[in-house]
mmCIF file of C-alpha atoms and ligand atoms in Angstrom:
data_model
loop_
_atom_site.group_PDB
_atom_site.id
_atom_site.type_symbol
_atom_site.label_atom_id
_atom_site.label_comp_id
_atom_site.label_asym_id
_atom_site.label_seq_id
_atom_site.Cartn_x
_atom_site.Cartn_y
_atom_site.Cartn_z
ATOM 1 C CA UNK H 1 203.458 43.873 218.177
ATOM 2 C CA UNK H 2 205.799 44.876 215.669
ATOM 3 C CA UNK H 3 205.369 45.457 211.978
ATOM 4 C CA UNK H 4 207.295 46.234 208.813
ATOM 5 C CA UNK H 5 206.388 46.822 205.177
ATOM 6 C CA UNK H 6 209.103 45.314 203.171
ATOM 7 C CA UNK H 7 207.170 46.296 200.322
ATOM 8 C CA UNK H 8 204.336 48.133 199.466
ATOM 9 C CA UNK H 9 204.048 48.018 195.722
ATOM 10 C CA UNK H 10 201.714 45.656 194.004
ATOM 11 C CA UNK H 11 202.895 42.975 191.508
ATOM 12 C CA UNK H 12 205.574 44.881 189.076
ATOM 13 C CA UNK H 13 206.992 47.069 191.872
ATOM 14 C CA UNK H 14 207.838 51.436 191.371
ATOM 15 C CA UNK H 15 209.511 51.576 189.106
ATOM 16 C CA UNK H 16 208.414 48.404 186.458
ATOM 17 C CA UNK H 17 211.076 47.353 184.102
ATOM 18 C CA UNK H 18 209.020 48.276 180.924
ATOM 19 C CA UNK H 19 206.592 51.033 182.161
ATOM 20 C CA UNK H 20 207.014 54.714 181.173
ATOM 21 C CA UNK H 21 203.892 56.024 183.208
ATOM 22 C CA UNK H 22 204.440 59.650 185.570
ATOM 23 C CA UNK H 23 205.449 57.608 188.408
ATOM 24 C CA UNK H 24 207.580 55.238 187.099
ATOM 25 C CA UNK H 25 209.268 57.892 185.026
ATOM 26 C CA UNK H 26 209.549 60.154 188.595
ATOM 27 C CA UNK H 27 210.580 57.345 190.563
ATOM 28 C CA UNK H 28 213.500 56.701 187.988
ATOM 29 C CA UNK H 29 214.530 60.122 187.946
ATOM 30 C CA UNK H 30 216.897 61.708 190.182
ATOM 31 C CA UNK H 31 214.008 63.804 192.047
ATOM 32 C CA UNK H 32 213.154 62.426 195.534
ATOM 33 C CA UNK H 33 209.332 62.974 194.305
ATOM 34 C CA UNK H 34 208.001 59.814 193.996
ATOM 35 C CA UNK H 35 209.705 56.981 196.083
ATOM 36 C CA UNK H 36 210.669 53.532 194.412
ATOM 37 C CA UNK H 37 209.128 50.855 196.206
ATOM 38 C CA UNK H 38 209.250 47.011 195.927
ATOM 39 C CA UNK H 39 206.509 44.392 195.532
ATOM 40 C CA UNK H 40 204.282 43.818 198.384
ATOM 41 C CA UNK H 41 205.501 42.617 201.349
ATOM 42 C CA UNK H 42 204.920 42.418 205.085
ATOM 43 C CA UNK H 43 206.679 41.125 208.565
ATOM 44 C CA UNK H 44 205.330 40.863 211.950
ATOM 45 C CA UNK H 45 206.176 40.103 215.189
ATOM 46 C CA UNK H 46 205.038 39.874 218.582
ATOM 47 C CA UNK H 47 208.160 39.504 220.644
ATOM 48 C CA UNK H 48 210.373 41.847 218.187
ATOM 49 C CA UNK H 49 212.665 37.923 217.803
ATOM 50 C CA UNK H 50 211.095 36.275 215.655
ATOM 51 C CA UNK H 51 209.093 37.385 212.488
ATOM 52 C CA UNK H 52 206.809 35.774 210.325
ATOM 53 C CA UNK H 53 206.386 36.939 206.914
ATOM 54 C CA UNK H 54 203.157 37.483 205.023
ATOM 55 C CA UNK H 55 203.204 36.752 201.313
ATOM 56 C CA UNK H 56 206.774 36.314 199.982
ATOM 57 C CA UNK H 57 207.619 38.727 197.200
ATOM 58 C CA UNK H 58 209.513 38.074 194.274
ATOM 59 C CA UNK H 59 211.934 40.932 195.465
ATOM 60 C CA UNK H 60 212.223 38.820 199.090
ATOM 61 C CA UNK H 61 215.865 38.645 199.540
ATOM 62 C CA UNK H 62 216.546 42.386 198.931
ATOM 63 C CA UNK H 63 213.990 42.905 201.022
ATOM 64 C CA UNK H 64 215.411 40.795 203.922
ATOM 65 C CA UNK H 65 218.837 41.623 202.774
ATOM 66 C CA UNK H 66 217.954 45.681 203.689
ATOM 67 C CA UNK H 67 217.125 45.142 207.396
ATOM 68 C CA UNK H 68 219.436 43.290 210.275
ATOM 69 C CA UNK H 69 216.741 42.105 211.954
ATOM 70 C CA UNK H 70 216.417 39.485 209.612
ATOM 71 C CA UNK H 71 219.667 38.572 209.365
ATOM 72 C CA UNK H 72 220.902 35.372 210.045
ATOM 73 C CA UNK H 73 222.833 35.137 213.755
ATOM 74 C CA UNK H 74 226.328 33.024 213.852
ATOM 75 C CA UNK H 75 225.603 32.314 217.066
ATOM 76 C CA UNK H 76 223.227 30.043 215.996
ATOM 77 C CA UNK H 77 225.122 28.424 213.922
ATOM 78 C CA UNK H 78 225.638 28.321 209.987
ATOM 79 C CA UNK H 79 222.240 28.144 209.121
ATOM 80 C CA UNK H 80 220.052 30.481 211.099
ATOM 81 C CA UNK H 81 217.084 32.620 210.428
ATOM 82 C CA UNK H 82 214.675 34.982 212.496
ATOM 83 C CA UNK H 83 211.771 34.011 210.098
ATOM 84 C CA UNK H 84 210.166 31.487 211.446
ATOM 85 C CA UNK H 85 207.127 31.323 208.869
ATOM 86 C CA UNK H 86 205.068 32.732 206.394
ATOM 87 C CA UNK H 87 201.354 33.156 205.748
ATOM 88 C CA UNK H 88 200.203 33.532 202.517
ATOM 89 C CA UNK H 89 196.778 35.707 201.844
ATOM 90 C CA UNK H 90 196.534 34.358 197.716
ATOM 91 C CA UNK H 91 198.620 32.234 195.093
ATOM 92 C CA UNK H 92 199.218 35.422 193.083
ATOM 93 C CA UNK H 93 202.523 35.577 191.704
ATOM 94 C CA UNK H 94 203.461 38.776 193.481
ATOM 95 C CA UNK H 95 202.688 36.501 196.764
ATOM 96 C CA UNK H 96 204.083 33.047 196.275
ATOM 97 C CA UNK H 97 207.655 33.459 194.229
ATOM 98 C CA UNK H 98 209.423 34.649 197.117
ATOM 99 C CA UNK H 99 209.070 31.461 198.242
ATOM 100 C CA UNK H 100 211.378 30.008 195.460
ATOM 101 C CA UNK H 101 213.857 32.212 196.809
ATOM 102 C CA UNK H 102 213.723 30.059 200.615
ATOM 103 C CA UNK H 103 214.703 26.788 199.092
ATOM 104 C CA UNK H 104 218.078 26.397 200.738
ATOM 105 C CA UNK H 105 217.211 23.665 203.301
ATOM 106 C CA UNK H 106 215.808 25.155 206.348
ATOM 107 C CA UNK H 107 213.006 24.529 208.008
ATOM 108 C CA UNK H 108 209.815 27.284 207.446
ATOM 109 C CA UNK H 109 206.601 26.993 208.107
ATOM 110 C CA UNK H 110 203.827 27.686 205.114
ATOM 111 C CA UNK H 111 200.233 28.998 206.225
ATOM 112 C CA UNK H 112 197.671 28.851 203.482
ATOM 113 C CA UNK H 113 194.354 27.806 202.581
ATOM 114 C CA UNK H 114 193.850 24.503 201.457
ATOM 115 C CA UNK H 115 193.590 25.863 197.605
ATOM 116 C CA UNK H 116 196.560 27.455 197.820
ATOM 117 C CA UNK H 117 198.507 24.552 199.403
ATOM 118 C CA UNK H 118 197.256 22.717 196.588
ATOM 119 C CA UNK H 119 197.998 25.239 193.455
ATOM 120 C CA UNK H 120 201.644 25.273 195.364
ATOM 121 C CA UNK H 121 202.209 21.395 195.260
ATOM 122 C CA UNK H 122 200.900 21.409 191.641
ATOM 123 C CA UNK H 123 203.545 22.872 190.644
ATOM 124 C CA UNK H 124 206.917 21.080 190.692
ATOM 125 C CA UNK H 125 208.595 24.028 191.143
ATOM 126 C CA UNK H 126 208.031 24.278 195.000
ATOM 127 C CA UNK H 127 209.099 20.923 195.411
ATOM 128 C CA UNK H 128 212.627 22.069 195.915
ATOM 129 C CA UNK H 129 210.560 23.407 199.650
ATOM 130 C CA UNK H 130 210.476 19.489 200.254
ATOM 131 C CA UNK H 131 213.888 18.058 199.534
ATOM 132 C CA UNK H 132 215.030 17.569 203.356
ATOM 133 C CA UNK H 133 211.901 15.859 205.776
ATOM 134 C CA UNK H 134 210.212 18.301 207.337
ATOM 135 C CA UNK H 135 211.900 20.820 205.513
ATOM 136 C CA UNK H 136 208.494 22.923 204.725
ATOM 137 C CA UNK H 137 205.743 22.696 207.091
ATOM 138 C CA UNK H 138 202.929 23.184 205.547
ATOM 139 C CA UNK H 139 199.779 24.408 208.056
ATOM 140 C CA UNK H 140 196.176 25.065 206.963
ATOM 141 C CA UNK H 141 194.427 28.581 207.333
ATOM 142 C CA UNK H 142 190.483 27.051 207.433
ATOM 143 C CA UNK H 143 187.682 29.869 207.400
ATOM 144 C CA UNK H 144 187.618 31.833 209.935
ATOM 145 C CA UNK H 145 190.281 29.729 212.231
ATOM 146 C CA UNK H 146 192.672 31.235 214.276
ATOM 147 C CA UNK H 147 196.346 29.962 214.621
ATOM 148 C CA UNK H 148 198.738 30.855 217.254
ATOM 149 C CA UNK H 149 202.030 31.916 215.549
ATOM 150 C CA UNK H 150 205.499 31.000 217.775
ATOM 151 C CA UNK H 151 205.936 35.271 218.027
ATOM 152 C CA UNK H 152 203.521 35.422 220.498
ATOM 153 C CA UNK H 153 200.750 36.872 218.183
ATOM 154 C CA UNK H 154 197.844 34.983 216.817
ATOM 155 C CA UNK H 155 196.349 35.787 213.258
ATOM 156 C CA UNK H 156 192.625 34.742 211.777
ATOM 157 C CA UNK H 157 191.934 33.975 208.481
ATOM 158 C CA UNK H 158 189.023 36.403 207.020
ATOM 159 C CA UNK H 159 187.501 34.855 204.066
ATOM 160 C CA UNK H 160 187.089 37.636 201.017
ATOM 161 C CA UNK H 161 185.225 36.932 197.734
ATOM 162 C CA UNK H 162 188.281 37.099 195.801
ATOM 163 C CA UNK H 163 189.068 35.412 192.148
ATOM 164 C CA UNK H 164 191.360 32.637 190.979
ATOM 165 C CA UNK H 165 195.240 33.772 189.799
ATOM 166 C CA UNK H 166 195.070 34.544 186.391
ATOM 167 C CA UNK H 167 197.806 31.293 185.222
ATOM 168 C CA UNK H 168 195.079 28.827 186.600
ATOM 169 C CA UNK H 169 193.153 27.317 183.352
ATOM 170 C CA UNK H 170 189.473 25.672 184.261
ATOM 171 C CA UNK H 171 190.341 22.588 184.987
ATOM 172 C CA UNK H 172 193.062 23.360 187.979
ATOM 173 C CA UNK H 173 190.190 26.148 189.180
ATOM 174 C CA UNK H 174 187.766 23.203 189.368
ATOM 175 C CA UNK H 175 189.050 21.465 192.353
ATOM 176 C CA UNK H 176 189.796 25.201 194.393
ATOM 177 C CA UNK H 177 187.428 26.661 196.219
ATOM 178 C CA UNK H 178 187.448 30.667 195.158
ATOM 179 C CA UNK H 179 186.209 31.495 198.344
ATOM 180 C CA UNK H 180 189.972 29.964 199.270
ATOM 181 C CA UNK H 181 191.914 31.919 196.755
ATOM 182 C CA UNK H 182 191.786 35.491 198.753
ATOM 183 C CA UNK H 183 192.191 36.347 202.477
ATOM 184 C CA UNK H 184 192.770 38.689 204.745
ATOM 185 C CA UNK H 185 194.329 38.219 208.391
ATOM 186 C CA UNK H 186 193.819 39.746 211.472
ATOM 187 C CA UNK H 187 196.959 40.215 214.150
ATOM 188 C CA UNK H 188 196.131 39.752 217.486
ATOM 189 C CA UNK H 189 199.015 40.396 220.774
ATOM 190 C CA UNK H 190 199.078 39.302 224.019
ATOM 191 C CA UNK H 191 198.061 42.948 224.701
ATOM 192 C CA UNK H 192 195.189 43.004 223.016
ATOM 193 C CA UNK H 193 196.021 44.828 219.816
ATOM 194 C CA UNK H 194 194.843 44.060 216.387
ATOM 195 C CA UNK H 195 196.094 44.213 213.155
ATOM 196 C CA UNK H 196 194.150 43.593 209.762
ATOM 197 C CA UNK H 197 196.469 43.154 206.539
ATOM 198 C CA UNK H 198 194.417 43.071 203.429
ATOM 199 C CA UNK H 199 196.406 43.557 200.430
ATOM 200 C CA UNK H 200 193.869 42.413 198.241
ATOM 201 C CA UNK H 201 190.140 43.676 198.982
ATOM 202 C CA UNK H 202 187.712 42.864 196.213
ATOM 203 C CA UNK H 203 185.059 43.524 198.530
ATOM 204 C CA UNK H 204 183.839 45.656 201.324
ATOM 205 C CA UNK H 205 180.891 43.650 203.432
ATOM 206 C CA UNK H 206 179.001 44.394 206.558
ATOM 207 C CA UNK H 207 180.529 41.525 208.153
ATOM 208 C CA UNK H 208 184.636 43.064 207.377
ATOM 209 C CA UNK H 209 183.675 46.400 208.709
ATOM 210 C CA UNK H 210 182.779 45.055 211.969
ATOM 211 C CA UNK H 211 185.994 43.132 212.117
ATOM 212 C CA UNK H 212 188.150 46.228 211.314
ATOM 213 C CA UNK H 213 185.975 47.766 214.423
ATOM 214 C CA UNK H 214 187.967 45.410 216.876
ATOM 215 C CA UNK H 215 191.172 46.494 214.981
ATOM 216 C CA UNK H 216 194.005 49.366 215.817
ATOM 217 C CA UNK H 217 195.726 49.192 212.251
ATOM 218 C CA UNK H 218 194.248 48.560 209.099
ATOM 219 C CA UNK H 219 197.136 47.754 206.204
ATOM 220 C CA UNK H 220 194.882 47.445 203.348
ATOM 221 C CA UNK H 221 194.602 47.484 199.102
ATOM 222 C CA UNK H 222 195.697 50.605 197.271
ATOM 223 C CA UNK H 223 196.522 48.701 194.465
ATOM 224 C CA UNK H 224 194.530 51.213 192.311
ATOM 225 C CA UNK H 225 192.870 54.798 192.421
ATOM 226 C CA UNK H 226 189.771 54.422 189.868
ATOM 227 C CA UNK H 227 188.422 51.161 188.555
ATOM 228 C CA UNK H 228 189.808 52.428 184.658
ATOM 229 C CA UNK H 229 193.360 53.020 185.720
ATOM 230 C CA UNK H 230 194.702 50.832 183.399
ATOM 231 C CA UNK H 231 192.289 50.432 180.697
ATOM 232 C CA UNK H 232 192.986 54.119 180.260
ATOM 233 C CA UNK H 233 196.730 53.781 180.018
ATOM 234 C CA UNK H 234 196.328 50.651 177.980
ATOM 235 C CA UNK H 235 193.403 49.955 176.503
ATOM 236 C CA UNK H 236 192.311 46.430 176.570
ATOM 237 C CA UNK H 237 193.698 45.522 180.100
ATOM 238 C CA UNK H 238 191.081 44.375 183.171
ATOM 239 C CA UNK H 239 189.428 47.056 185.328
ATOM 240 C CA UNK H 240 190.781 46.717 188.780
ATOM 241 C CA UNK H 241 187.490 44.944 190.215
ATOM 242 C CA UNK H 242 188.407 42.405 187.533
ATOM 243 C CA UNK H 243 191.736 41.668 189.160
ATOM 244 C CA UNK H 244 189.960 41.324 192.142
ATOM 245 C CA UNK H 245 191.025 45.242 193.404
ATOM 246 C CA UNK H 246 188.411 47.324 195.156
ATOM 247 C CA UNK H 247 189.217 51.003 193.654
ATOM 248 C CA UNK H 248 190.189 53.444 196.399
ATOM 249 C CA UNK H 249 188.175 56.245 194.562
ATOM 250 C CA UNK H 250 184.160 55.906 193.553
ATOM 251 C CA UNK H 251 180.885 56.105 194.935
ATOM 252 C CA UNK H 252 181.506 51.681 196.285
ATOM 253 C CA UNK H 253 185.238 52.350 196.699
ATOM 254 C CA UNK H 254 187.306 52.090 200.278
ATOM 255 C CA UNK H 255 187.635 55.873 200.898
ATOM 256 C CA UNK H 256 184.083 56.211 201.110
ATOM 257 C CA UNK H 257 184.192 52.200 202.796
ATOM 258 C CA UNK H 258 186.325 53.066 205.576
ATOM 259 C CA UNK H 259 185.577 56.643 206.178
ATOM 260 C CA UNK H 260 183.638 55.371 209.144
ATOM 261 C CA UNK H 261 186.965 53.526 210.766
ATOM 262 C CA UNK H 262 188.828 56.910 211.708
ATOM 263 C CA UNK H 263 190.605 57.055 214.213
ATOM 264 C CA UNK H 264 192.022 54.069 213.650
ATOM 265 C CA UNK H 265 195.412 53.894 211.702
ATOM 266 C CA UNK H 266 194.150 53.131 208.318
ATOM 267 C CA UNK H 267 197.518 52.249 205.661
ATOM 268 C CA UNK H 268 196.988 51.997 201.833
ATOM 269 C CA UNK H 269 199.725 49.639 200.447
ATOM 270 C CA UNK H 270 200.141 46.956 197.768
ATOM 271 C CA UNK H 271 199.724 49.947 195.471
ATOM 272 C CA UNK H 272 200.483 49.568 191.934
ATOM 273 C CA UNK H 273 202.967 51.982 190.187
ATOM 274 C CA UNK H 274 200.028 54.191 187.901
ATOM 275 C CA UNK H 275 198.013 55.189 191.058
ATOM 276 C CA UNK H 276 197.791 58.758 191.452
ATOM 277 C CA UNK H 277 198.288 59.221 195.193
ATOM 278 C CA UNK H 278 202.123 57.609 195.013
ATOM 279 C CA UNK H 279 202.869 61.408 193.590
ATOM 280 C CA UNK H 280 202.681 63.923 196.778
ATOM 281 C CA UNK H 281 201.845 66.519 194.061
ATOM 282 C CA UNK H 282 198.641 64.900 193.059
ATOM 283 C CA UNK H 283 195.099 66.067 193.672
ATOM 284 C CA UNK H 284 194.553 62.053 194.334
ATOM 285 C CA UNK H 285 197.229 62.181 197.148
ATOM 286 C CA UNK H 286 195.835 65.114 199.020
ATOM 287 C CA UNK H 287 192.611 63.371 198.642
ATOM 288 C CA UNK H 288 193.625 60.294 200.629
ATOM 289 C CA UNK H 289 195.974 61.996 203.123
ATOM 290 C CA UNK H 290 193.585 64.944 204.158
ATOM 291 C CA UNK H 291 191.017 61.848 205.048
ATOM 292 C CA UNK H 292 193.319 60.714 207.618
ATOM 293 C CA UNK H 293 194.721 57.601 205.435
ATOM 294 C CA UNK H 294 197.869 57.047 205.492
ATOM 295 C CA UNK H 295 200.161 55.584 202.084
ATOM 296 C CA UNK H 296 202.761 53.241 202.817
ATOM 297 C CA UNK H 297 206.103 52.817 202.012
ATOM 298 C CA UNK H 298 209.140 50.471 202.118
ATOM 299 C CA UNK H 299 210.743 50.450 205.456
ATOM 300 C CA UNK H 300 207.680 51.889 207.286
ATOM 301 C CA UNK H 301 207.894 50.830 210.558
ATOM 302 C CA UNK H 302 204.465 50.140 213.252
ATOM 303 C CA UNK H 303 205.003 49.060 216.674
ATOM 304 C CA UNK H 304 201.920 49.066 218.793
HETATM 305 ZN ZN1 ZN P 401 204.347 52.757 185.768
#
């Protein structure tokens, strides 16, 4: 199995356009300190051929511009492409407007929940998905299914007590299910090794921690240090377990969660550009890296 982080920023990306906090101002700068990185993104692959993608960014075609193995290959033709789908874990912004950016008439294949397939055809902007038959497939992720991707891997659907997209007013939330509107996947090869992406946890339960047991890698929510982060910085914005964002620090929050889960490889990403441990000088990175985590960046690289 073969992975790549295309991104491992959350929504807004390292630097944002209009933010001014130590990171972005660092990652701006000249100093190789703290490394730019671009909204949350992920590939995978089982046969190292084709790739599926999970989410799709807003920053998507740099993304798939950077790397060759997602180049198109004239062999194939004038219209070619090694993605062969995507599975999308929320209808978050940072998740679904890469999509816009795959609207030029080839085939993909969409897996979502059924409230996310239905937030995306409510909105006439993903029609242009649909203008050629069979032009987006779109395939449901039910709870707890599993679905055999065409990579050779096969990913299941873990149900997390997420929160509905901020844009969605009471009436669309009415006919969603919330219990729809967040997942995480599991990765499974041929060879028996596992995978869990979670790039947004609100949650830790009993019943995840003995899935990430069975797993080898865990690629999971650093979107924010402390539950504060930005209410400090700006003071009437949402604490992160508002947005749905399970703090990394805190007596409930996944550094404590996972400690149990060493050895296994266990990757912060979808980290938002005020979180402490993006600077390698911080107290808060030394924190997470002496624990054995790990804090992704844009081109990492897992094969396994
Ligand atoms: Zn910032």
């Amino acid at each position: 199995m073969w992975l790549q982080v295309l991104g491992a920023a959350a929504g807004g990306g390292l630097p944002q356009w209009n933010c001014s906090c130590s990171n972005c101002l660092l990652a701006r700068s000249s100093s190789s300190r703290v490394s730019p990185r671009s909204q949350s993104q992920l590939a995978v692959s089982g046969d190292g051929v084709s790739w599926y993608l999970i989410n799709a960014s807003p920053d998507l075609r740099d993304q798939l511009s950077r790397s060759s193995q997602f180049h198109p290959d004239s062999t194939h033709g004038l219209r070619h492409t090694p993605v062969a789908g995507i599975l999308l874990t929320s209808a978050d912004l940072d998740h679904i407007l890469g999509l816009l950016l795959m609207r030029e008439f080839t085939s993909v294949s969409i897996f979502a929940t059924a409230s996310v397939h239905k937030v995306l055809e409510s909105n006439p902007f993903f029609s242009m998905l649909d203008r050629l038959p069979g032009q987006s497939r779109r395939q449901t992720l039910a709870h707890g299914s599993t679905v055999t991707l065409g990579c050779g891997l096969q990913a299941t659907m873990i149900e997390l007590p997420g929160n509905f997209p901020a844009y969605l007013d009471d009436q669309a939330r009415s006919s969603l299910l919330r219990s729809e509107m967040t997942i995480g996947l599991v990765f499974a090869s041929g060879a028996g090794k596992r995978v869990a992406y979670l790039p947004a946890l609100p949650a830790i339960t009993p019943g995840l921690l003995s899935t990430l047991e069975s797993c080898d890698v865990i690629l999971v929510d650093g979107t924010f240090w402390s539950d504060d982060e930005l209410q400090r910085l700006q003071p009437g914005t949402p604490t992160a377990t508002q947005m749905g964002h399970l703090p990394i620090d805190g007596a409930t929050g996944s550094l404590r969660g996972f400690a149990g889960l060493a050895p296994r490889r266990r990757i912060y990403t979808h980290i938002n550009n005020t979180n402490p441990i993006l600077d390698p000088h911080s107290v808060e990175h030394r924190t997470v890296t002496d624990l054995g985590f790990e804090i992704a960046c844009d081109g990492m690289e897992i094969e396994l």
